């Protein structure tokens, strides 16, 4: 089975510019997550989708971050305008089923804001 | 608000030795405690997980010990090998059905030396 796909793998932008990240979860996984991982820290949840509905976006900085999951499959995460502190790896993960609990992560999109 | 505290931040172990990483949680409303392994440039991958109704789980060289009353759990890696060198994250999942988000610890960078 194919893993979680993310793109781009790397992105360098200047502050106040915008950026978008794309995620394609494992086929059939209804739950999708976006995590932010700052260097040297553990992943921090930004948003959780169940199909195309938002379950939890309490830690998403909504003044600059937005995310959507159209048709309950692919998802995009957008940052506009970017700040220096947004430099991080953005990880997408999908959940097969609650019983197993196993999250499958993509390789991440590394963002550098100059 | 950190709900999962992990220690140590870094660990150096000789090949063949035992690596021990500890985590403590504050919220009692967790029902699943996984450990994730992350290699540089890759997303985290599930290593082993435990539920609070058991005190220990072993899979090969990896063992989780769980102390519910102390709200602590730990990862033991027996016969540590250079290939085990990676960053390890403990995590805890909330019990709210439909909100299966993982809260991660800050990570432990493990280095196995020959």
Short mmCIF file of N, CA, C and O in Angstrom, two decimals, chain A residues 66-106:
data_model
loop_
_atom_site.label_atom_id
_atom_site.label_comp_id
_atom_site.label_asym_id
_atom_site.label_seq_id
_atom_site.Cartn_x
_atom_site.Cartn_y
_atom_site.Cartn_z
N UNK A 66 -4.54 28.24 7.00
CA UNK A 66 -5.83 27.68 6.61
C UNK A 66 -5.59 26.29 6.04
O UNK A 66 -4.50 25.98 5.53
N UNK A 67 -6.59 25.46 6.13
CA UNK A 67 -6.46 24.10 5.59
C UNK A 67 -7.82 23.65 5.10
O UNK A 67 -8.85 24.07 5.61
N UNK A 68 -7.78 22.82 4.10
CA UNK A 68 -9.02 22.25 3.59
C UNK A 68 -8.78 20.83 3.12
O UNK A 68 -7.64 20.44 2.80
N UNK A 69 -9.85 20.08 3.08
CA UNK A 69 -9.76 18.70 2.60
C UNK A 69 -11.00 18.46 1.74
O UNK A 69 -12.05 18.08 2.23
N UNK A 70 -10.82 18.72 0.47
CA UNK A 70 -11.92 18.59 -0.46
C UNK A 70 -12.20 17.13 -0.76
O UNK A 70 -11.26 16.33 -0.91
N UNK A 71 -13.45 16.77 -0.82
CA UNK A 71 -13.90 15.43 -1.17
C UNK A 71 -13.36 14.36 -0.22
O UNK A 71 -13.33 13.17 -0.56
N UNK A 72 -12.89 14.77 0.95
CA UNK A 72 -12.45 13.81 1.95
C UNK A 72 -11.22 13.02 1.59
O UNK A 72 -10.97 11.96 2.19
N UNK A 73 -10.41 13.51 0.65
CA UNK A 73 -9.19 12.78 0.27
C UNK A 73 -7.98 13.69 0.47
O UNK A 73 -7.47 13.79 1.57
N UNK A 74 -7.53 14.36 -0.60
CA UNK A 74 -6.37 15.23 -0.50
C UNK A 74 -6.64 16.42 0.40
O UNK A 74 -7.79 16.84 0.59
N UNK A 75 -5.55 16.96 0.91
CA UNK A 75 -5.66 18.14 1.77
C UNK A 75 -4.57 19.14 1.42
O UNK A 75 -3.49 18.77 0.96
N UNK A 76 -4.86 20.41 1.62
CA UNK A 76 -3.86 21.44 1.46
C UNK A 76 -3.80 22.29 2.73
O UNK A 76 -4.83 22.54 3.37
N UNK A 77 -2.61 22.70 3.07
CA UNK A 77 -2.36 23.59 4.19
C UNK A 77 -1.71 24.85 3.63
O UNK A 77 -0.71 24.75 2.91
N UNK A 78 -2.27 26.00 3.94
CA UNK A 78 -1.75 27.25 3.41
C UNK A 78 -1.32 28.17 4.54
O UNK A 78 -1.98 28.21 5.60
N UNK A 79 -0.25 28.90 4.31
CA UNK A 79 0.22 29.90 5.25
C UNK A 79 0.33 31.22 4.50
O UNK A 79 0.99 31.32 3.47
N UNK A 80 -0.37 32.25 5.00
CA UNK A 80 -0.35 33.55 4.36
C UNK A 80 -0.76 34.63 5.34
O UNK A 80 -1.89 34.60 5.84
N UNK A 81 0.11 35.58 5.68
CA UNK A 81 1.51 35.66 5.30
C UNK A 81 2.40 34.88 6.25
O UNK A 81 2.09 34.75 7.43
N UNK A 82 3.52 34.39 5.75
CA UNK A 82 4.42 33.60 6.59
C UNK A 82 5.25 34.49 7.50
O UNK A 82 5.60 35.62 7.15
N UNK A 83 5.56 33.96 8.68
CA UNK A 83 6.45 34.62 9.63
C UNK A 83 7.69 33.76 9.82
O UNK A 83 7.68 32.55 9.53
N UNK A 84 8.73 34.37 10.38
CA UNK A 84 9.98 33.64 10.60
C UNK A 84 9.74 32.39 11.45
O UNK A 84 10.32 31.33 11.19
N UNK A 85 8.86 32.52 12.46
CA UNK A 85 8.62 31.41 13.38
C UNK A 85 7.84 30.25 12.77
O UNK A 85 7.63 29.23 13.41
N UNK A 86 7.41 30.42 11.52
CA UNK A 86 6.72 29.32 10.84
C UNK A 86 7.71 28.32 10.24
O UNK A 86 7.29 27.28 9.70
N UNK A 87 8.99 28.63 10.29
CA UNK A 87 9.99 27.70 9.80
C UNK A 87 9.89 26.40 10.58
O UNK A 87 10.05 26.38 11.81
N UNK A 88 9.62 25.31 9.88
CA UNK A 88 9.35 24.03 10.53
C UNK A 88 9.15 22.98 9.45
O UNK A 88 9.14 23.29 8.25
N UNK A 89 8.97 21.76 9.90
CA UNK A 89 8.54 20.68 8.99
C UNK A 89 7.06 20.47 9.22
O UNK A 89 6.60 20.36 10.37
N UNK A 90 6.30 20.46 8.15
CA UNK A 90 4.86 20.25 8.23
C UNK A 90 4.57 18.81 7.82
O UNK A 90 4.82 18.40 6.69
N UNK A 91 4.07 18.07 8.79
CA UNK A 91 3.82 16.65 8.62
C UNK A 91 2.34 16.38 8.43
O UNK A 91 1.51 16.89 9.18
N UNK A 92 2.06 15.56 7.46
CA UNK A 92 0.69 15.10 7.25
C UNK A 92 0.63 13.65 7.71
O UNK A 92 1.57 12.87 7.51
N UNK A 93 -0.45 13.27 8.35
CA UNK A 93 -0.61 11.90 8.82
C UNK A 93 -2.05 11.47 8.59
O UNK A 93 -2.97 12.29 8.56
N UNK A 94 -2.23 10.16 8.43
CA UNK A 94 -3.59 9.64 8.30
C UNK A 94 -3.76 8.44 9.23
O UNK A 94 -2.79 7.77 9.60
N UNK A 95 -5.00 8.23 9.61
CA UNK A 95 -5.33 7.18 10.58
C UNK A 95 -6.18 6.14 9.90
O UNK A 95 -7.20 6.46 9.29
N UNK A 96 -5.73 4.87 10.04
CA UNK A 96 -6.49 3.78 9.42
C UNK A 96 -7.80 3.56 10.15
O UNK A 96 -8.86 3.57 9.56
N UNK A 97 -7.73 3.34 11.45
CA UNK A 97 -8.93 3.13 12.25
C UNK A 97 -8.60 3.43 13.69
O UNK A 97 -7.47 3.27 14.12
N UNK A 98 -9.58 3.86 14.42
CA UNK A 98 -9.36 4.26 15.80
C UNK A 98 -8.86 3.10 16.63
O UNK A 98 -8.02 3.26 17.50
N UNK A 99 -9.34 1.89 16.36
CA UNK A 99 -8.98 0.74 17.18
C UNK A 99 -7.47 0.50 17.13
O UNK A 99 -6.85 0.23 18.15
N UNK A 100 -6.88 0.59 15.95
CA UNK A 100 -5.44 0.34 15.85
C UNK A 100 -4.64 1.52 16.39
O UNK A 100 -3.59 1.33 16.98
N UNK A 101 -5.14 2.71 16.20
CA UNK A 101 -4.47 3.89 16.72
C UNK A 101 -3.24 4.32 15.97
O UNK A 101 -2.65 5.34 16.28
N UNK A 102 -2.83 3.57 14.95
CA UNK A 102 -1.56 3.87 14.30
C UNK A 102 -1.72 4.99 13.28
O UNK A 102 -2.47 4.87 12.32
N UNK A 103 -0.98 6.07 13.50
CA UNK A 103 -0.89 7.15 12.54
C UNK A 103 0.22 6.85 11.55
O UNK A 103 1.32 6.44 11.94
N UNK A 104 -0.06 7.08 10.27
CA UNK A 104 0.94 6.93 9.23
C UNK A 104 1.33 8.33 8.78
O UNK A 104 0.47 9.10 8.32
N UNK A 105 2.60 8.64 8.90
CA UNK A 105 3.09 9.97 8.57
C UNK A 105 3.74 10.00 7.19
O UNK A 105 4.37 9.03 6.76
N UNK A 106 3.61 11.14 6.53
CA UNK A 106 4.39 11.40 5.34
C UNK A 106 5.78 11.85 5.74
O UNK A 106 6.10 11.97 6.93
#
